[in-house]
Coordinates of C-alpha atoms in Angstrom, one line a residue:
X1 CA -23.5 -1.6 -28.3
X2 CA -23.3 -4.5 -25.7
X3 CA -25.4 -4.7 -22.6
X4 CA -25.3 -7.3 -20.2
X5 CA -28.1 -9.2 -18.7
X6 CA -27.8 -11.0 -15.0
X7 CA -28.0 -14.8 -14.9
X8 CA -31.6 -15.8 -14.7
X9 CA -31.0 -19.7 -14.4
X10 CA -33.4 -21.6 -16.6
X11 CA -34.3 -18.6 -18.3
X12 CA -31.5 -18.0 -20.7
X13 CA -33.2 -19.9 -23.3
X14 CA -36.5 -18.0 -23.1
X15 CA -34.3 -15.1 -23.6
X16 CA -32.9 -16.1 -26.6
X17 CA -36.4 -17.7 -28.0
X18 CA -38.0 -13.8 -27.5
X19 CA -34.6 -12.1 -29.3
X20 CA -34.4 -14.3 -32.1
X21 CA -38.5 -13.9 -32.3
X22 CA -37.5 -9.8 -32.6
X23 CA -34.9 -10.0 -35.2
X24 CA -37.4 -12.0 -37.4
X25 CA -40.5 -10.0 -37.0
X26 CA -41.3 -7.8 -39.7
X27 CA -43.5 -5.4 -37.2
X28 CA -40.7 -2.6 -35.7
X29 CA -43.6 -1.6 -32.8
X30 CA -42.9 -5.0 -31.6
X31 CA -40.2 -4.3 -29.0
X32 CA -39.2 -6.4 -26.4
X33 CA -42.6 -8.8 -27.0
X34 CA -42.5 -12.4 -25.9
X35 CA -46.1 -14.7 -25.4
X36 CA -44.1 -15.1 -22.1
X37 CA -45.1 -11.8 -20.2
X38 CA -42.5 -12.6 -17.5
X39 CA -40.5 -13.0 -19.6
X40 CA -41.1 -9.8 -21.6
X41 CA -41.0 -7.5 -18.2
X42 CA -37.7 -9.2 -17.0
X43 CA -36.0 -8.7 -20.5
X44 CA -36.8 -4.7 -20.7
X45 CA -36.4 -4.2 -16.9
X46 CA -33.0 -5.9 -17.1
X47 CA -31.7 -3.7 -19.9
X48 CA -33.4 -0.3 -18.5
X49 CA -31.4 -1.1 -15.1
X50 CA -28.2 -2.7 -15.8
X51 CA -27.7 -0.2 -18.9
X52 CA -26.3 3.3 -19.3
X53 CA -27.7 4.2 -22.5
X54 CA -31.0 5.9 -22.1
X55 CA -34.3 4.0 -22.3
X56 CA -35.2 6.3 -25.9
X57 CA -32.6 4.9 -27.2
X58 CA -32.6 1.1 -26.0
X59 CA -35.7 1.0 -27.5
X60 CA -34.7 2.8 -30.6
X61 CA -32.4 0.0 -31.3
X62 CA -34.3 -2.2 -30.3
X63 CA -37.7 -1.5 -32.9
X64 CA -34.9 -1.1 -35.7
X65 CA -34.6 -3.9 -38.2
X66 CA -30.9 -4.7 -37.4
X67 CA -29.9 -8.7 -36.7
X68 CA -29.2 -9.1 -33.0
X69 CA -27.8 -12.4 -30.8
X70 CA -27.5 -13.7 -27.7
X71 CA -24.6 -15.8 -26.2
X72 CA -23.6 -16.8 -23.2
X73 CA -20.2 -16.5 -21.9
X74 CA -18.7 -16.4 -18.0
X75 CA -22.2 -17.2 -16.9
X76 CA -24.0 -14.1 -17.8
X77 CA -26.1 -13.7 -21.1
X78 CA -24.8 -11.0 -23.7
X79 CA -27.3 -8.8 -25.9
X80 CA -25.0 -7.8 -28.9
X81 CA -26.3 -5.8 -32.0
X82 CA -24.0 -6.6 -34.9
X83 CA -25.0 -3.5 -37.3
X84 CA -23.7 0.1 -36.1
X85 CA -26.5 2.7 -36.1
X86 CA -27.0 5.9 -38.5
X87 CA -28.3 8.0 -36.0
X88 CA -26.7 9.6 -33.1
X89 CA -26.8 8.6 -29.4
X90 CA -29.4 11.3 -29.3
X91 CA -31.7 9.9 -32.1
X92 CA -30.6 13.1 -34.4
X93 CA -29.6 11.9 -37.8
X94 CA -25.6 12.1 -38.0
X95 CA -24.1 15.0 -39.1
X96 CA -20.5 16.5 -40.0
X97 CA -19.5 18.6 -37.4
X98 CA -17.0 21.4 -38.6
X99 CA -16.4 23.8 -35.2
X100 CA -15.5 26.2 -37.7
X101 CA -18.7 26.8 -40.2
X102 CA -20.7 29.7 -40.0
X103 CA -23.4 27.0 -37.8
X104 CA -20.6 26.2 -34.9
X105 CA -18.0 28.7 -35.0
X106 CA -20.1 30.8 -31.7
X107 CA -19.4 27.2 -29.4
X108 CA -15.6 27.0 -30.3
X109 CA -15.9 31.6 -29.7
X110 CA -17.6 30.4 -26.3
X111 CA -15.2 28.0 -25.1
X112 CA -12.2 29.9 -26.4
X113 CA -13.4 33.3 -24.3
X114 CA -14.0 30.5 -21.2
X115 CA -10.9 29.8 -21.0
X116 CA -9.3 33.3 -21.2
X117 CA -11.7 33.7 -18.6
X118 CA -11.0 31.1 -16.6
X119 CA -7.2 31.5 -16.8
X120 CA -7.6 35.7 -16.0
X121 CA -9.7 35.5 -12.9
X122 CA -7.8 32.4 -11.7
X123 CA -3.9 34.1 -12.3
X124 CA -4.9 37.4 -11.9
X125 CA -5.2 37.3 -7.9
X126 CA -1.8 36.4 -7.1
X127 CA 0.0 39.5 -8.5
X128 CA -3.2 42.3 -7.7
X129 CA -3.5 40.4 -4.2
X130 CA -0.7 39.4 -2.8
X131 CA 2.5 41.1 -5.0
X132 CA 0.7 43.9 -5.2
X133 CA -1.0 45.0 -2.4
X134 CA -0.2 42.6 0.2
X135 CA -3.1 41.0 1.5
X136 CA -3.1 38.1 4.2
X137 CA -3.0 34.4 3.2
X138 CA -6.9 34.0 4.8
X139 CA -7.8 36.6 2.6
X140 CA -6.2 35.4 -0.6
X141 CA -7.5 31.6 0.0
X142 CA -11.5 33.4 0.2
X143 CA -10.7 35.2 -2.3
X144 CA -10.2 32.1 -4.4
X145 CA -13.1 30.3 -2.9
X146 CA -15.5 33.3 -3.8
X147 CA -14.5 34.0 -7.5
X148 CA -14.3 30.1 -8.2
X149 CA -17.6 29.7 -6.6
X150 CA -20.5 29.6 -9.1
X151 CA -18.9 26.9 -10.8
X152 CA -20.6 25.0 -8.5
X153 CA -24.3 26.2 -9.2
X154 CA -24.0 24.9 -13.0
X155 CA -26.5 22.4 -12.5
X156 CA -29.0 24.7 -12.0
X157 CA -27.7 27.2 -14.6
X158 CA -28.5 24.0 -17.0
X159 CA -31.7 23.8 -15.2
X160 CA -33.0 26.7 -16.0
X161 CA -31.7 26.9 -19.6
X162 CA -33.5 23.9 -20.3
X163 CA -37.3 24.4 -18.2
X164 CA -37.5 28.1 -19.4
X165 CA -36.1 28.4 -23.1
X166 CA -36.1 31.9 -24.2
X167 CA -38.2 32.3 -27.8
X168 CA -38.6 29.1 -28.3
X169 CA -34.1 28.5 -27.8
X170 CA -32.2 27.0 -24.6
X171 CA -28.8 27.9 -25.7
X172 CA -28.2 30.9 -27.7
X173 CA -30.2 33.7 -25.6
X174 CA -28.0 32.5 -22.7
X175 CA -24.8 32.5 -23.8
X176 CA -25.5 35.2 -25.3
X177 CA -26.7 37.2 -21.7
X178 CA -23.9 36.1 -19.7
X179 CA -21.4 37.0 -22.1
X180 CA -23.0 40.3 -22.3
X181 CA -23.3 40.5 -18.5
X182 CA -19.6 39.6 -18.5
X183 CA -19.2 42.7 -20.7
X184 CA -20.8 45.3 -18.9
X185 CA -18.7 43.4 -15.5
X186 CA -15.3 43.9 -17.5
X187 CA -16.4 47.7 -18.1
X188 CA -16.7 48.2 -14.3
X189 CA -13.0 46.6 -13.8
X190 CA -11.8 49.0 -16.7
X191 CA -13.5 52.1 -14.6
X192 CA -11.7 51.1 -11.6
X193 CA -7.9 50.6 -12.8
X194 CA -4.8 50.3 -11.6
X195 CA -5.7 51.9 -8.2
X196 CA -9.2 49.4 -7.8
X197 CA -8.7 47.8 -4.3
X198 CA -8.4 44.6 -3.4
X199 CA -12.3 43.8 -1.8
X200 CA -13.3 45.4 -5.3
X201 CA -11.3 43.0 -7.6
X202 CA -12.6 39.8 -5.6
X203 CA -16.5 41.1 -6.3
X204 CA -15.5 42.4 -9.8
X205 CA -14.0 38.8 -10.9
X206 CA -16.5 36.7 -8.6
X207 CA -19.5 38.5 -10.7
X208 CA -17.2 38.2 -14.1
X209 CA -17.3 33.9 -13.5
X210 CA -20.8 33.8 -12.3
X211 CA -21.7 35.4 -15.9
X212 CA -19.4 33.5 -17.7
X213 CA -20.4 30.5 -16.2
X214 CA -23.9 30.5 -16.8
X215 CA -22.2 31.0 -20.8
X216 CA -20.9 28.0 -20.6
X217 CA -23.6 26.0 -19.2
X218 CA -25.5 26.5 -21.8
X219 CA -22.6 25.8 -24.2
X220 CA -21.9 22.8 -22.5
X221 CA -25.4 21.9 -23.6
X222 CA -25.2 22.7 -26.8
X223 CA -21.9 20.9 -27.2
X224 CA -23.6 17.8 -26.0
X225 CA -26.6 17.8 -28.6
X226 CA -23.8 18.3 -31.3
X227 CA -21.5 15.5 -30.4
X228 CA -25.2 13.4 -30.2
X229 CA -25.1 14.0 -34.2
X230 CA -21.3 13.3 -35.0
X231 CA -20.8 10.0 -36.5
X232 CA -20.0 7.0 -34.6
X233 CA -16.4 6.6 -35.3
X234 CA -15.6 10.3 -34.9
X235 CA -17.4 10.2 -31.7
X236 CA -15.9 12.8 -29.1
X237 CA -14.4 15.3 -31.2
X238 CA -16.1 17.9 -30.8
X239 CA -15.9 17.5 -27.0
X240 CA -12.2 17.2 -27.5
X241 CA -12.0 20.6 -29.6
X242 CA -14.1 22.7 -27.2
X243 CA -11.9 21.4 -24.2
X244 CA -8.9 22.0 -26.8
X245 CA -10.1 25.7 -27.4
X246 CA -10.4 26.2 -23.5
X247 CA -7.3 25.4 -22.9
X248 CA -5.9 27.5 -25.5
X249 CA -7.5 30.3 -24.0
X250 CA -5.9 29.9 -20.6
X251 CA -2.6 29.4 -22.3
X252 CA -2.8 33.0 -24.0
X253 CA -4.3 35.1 -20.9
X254 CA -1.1 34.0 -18.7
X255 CA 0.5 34.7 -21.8
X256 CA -0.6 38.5 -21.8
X257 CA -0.3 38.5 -17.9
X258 CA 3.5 37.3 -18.1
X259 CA 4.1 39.8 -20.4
X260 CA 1.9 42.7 -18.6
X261 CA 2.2 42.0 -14.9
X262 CA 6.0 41.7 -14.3
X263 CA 7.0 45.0 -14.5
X264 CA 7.6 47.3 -11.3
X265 CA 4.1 48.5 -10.6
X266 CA 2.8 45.2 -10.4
X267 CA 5.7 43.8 -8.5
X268 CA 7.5 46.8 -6.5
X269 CA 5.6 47.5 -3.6
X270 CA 4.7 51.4 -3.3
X271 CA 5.9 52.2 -6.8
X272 CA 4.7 55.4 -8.5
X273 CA 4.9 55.6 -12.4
X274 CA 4.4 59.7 -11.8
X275 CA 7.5 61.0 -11.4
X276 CA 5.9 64.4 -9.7
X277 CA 4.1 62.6 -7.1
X278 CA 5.7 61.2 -4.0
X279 CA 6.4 58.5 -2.0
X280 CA 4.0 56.9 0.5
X281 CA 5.0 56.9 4.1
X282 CA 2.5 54.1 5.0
X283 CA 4.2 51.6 6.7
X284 CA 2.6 48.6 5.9
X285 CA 3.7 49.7 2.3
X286 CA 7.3 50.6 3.2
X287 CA 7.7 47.3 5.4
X288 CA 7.2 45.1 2.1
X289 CA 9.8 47.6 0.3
X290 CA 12.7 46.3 -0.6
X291 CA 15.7 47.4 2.1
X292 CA 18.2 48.0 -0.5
X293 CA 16.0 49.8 -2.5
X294 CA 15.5 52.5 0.3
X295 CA 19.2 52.8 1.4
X296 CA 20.3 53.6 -2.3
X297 CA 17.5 56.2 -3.1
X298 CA 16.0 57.3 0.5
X299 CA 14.1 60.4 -1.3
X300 CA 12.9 58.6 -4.2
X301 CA 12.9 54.8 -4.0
X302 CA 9.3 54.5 -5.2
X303 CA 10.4 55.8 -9.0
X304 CA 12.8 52.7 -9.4
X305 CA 12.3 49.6 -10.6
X306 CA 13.0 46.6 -8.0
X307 CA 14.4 43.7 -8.3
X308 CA 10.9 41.9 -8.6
X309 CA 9.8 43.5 -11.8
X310 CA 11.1 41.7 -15.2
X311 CA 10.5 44.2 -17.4
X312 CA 10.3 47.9 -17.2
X313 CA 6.7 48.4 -18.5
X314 CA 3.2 46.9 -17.2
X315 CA 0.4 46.3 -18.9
X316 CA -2.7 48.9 -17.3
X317 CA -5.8 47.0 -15.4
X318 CA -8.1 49.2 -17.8
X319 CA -6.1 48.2 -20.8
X320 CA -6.2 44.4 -20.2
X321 CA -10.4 44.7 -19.0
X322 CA -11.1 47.1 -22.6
X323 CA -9.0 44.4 -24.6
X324 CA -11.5 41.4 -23.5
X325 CA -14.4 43.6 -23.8
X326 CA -13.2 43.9 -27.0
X327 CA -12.7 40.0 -27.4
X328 CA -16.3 39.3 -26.3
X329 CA -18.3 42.3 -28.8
X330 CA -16.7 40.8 -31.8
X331 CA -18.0 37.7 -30.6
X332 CA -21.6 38.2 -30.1
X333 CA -22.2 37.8 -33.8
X334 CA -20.8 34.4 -33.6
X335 CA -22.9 33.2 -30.6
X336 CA -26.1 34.8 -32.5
X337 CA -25.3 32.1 -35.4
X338 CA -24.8 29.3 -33.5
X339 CA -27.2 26.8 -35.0
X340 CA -30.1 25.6 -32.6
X341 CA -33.6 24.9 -33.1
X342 CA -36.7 26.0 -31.6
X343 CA -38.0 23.6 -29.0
X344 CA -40.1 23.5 -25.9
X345 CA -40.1 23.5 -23.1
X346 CA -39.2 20.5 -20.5
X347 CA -42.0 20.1 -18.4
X348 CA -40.3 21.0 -14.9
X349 CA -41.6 17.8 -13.1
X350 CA -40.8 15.6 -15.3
X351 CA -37.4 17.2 -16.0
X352 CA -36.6 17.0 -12.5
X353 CA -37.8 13.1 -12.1
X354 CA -35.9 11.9 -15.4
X355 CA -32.7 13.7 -13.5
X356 CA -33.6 11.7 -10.6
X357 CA -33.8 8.7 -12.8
X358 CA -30.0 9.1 -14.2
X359 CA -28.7 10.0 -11.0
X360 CA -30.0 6.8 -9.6
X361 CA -27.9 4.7 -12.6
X362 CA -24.9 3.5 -11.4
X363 CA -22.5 4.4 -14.1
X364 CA -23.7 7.8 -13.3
X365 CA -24.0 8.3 -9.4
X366 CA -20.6 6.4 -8.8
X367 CA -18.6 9.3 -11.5
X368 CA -20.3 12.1 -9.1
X369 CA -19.1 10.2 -6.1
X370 CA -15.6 9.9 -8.0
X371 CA -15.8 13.9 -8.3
X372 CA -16.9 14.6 -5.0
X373 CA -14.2 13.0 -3.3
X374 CA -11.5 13.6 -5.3
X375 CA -12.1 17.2 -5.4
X376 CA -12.4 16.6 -1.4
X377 CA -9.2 15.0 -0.9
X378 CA -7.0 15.9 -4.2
X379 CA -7.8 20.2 -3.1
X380 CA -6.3 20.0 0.0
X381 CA -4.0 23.2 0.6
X382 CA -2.1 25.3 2.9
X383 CA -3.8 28.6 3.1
X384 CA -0.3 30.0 3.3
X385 CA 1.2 28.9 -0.1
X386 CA 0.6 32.3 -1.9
X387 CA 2.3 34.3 0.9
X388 CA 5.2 32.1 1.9
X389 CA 5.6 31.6 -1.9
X390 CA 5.7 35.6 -2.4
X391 CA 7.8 36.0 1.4
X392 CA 10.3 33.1 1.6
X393 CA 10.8 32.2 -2.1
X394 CA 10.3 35.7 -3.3
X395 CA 7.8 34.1 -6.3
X396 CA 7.9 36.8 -8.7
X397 CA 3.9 37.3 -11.2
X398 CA 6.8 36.4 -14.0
X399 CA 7.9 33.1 -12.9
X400 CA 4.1 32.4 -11.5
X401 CA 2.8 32.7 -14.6
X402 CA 4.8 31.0 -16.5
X403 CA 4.2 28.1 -14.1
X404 CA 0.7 28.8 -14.8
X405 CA 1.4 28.5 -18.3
X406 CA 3.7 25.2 -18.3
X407 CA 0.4 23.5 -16.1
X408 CA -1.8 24.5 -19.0
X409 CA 0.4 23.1 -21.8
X410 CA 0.6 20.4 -19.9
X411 CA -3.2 19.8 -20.4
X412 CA -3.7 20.5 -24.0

């Protein structure tokens, strides 16, 4: 751990007369004490303000009985401890973190179902939306905005995981309830089928994220408070196998929607899998119908498969909503094991001025600025991608979803 301290002048050398005063004391209570107050105030301000560690753990370090020193190098004065910790950045003892003992196996469950999720309500709208039934480019771009949506209420998702722990537990009851929530949501999608419209699909997946979501908040959390115990030179693993396991999940749903969503009911506008029923005179249907298609079979054009569809079967709404409610019941156990202890709760004012507090740090405010306005100028997009992509390039779900699946490989 290195922190930097700002050139004081003439009071380098007091600095170094109250840390080498520290490292010999025998008393661990006597942190950051000089016979120089001003000295004493400007030392612990210094490190509190210039630092990104938390003040706990500053101090922490600080009380411990580890040999510190102070140099001086390009004109600014260098705290350096010279003895690496056994405890985590979180002051919990360090730990082996296997993701996939009985204890952790519900986080990498979570973030495997968040991706599968994630990669399902994100792929699923260009093929039900605009392949399928043809909706406008203004509609397919709110469509987008309103399903990604609650991704950006997670902050207070974590807010009130953490003010209003359920039984004494800030993580497992919620995961557990939005995946639950997300269960009963999925049952609704399986009700509606292939015929569901496409207002009903946009409010279907739009409540699917917001349950998933507030999931994965409280995973996040949890995944936080584990990588606080994981060994200093294994630090970030666990981070790196939850993001690993999200990924993984998106890879597989455009997996199963490649494979489900290119045949001809999908992809053939007006097609009818019953041979006994007829074909639709609407002619906002028959307008997106393939011309050739009509001139070779006038009477029965909606029984053949198009040039659009891949394959010659499809993969049922219900089928796909039944399989990940599935997915997510044989999970629940998992998530119930996830190892947690009880706590209470954070006092909500206090909560809310210590996340004041780290905002106002600047390693932290200038990474939320970062976000903000990349997502600002890096999200820029034509509104009519989707429909010039379907109209002009004749983007089949087949070839979109493998390009879905290519972006994600890309990632892992």
């Amino acid at each position: 751990v290195m922190v930097r301290f700002p050139r004081l002048g003439g009071r380098s050398a007091a600095y170094k007369e109250a840390v080498d005063s520290q490292a010999a004391s025998e008393d661990a209570g006597e942190t950051f004490k000089t016979e120089d107050p001003t000295v004493s105030s400007l030392l612990e301000s210094s490190v509190r303000r210039r630092s990104s560690v938390p003040a706990a753990d500053i101090e922490r370090a600080a009380s411990s009985k580890r040999q510190y020193s102070l140099s001086t190098s390009l004109g600014e004065d260098i705290f350096e401890e010279n003895a690496p910790s056994k405890f985590g950045s979180g002051g919990e003892a360090e730990e082996e973190i296997n993701p996939f003992s009985k204890d952790y196996v519900g986080l990498t469950a979570s973030y495997l179902g968040v991706g599968a999720m994630l990669g399902t309500s994100s792929s699923l709208l260009y093929p039900l939306l605009i392949v399928k039934n043809g909706v406008s480019s203004s509609f397919m771009a709110a469509s987008q905005s309103v399903v990604m949506l609650w991704w950006s209420y997670k902050i207070l998702f974590g807010f009130l995981s953490d003010c209003f722990p359920i039984f004494g537990f800030k993580r497992r009851p919620y995961i557990i309830f939005g995946w639950v929530m997300c269960l009963f949501t999925l049952l609704c999608l399986a009700r509606e089928g292939n015929d569901i419209s496409a207002s009903n699909v946009v409010v279907l997946l739009s409540v699917c994220n917001l349950c998933y979501v507030f999931a994965d908040t409280s995973a996040d959390g949890a995944m936080v408070s584990f990588a606080h115990k994981e060994p200093i030179e294994r630090r970030g693993r666990i981070q790196t196998h939850c993001y690993s396991m999200a990924s993984l999940g998106k890879i597989i749903m455009h997996g199963c929607l490649l494979l489900g969503f290119s045949g001809p009911e999908m992809n053939c506008a007006g097609y009818q899998p019953d041979a006994a029923v007829g074909c639709t005179t609407d002619e906002a249907v028959l307008a997106r119908v393939e011309p050739g298609l009509i001139q070779s079979y006038p009477t029965d054009w909606c029984h053949q498969k198009c040039s659009r569809a891949t394959f010659d079967f499809d993969l049922p709404i219900h089928t796909l909503a039944m399989g990940m409610c599935m997915v997510i019941f044989l999970s629940l156990p998992l998530y119930a094991n996830l190892k947690e202890e009880k706590v209470q709760a954070e006092p909500r004012l206090e909560y809310l001025r210590a996340f004041w507090s780290q905002l106002e740090r600047k390693a932290c405010w200038q990474i939320i600025l970062y976000g903000m306005v990349s997502h600002i100028t890096m999200n820029i997009q034509n509104v009519a991608k989707p429909e010039a992509n379907y109209a002009w390039l004749e983007l089949t779900t087949f070839q979109q979803q493998l390009m879905s699946m290519l972006e994600s490989l890309s990632f892992f």
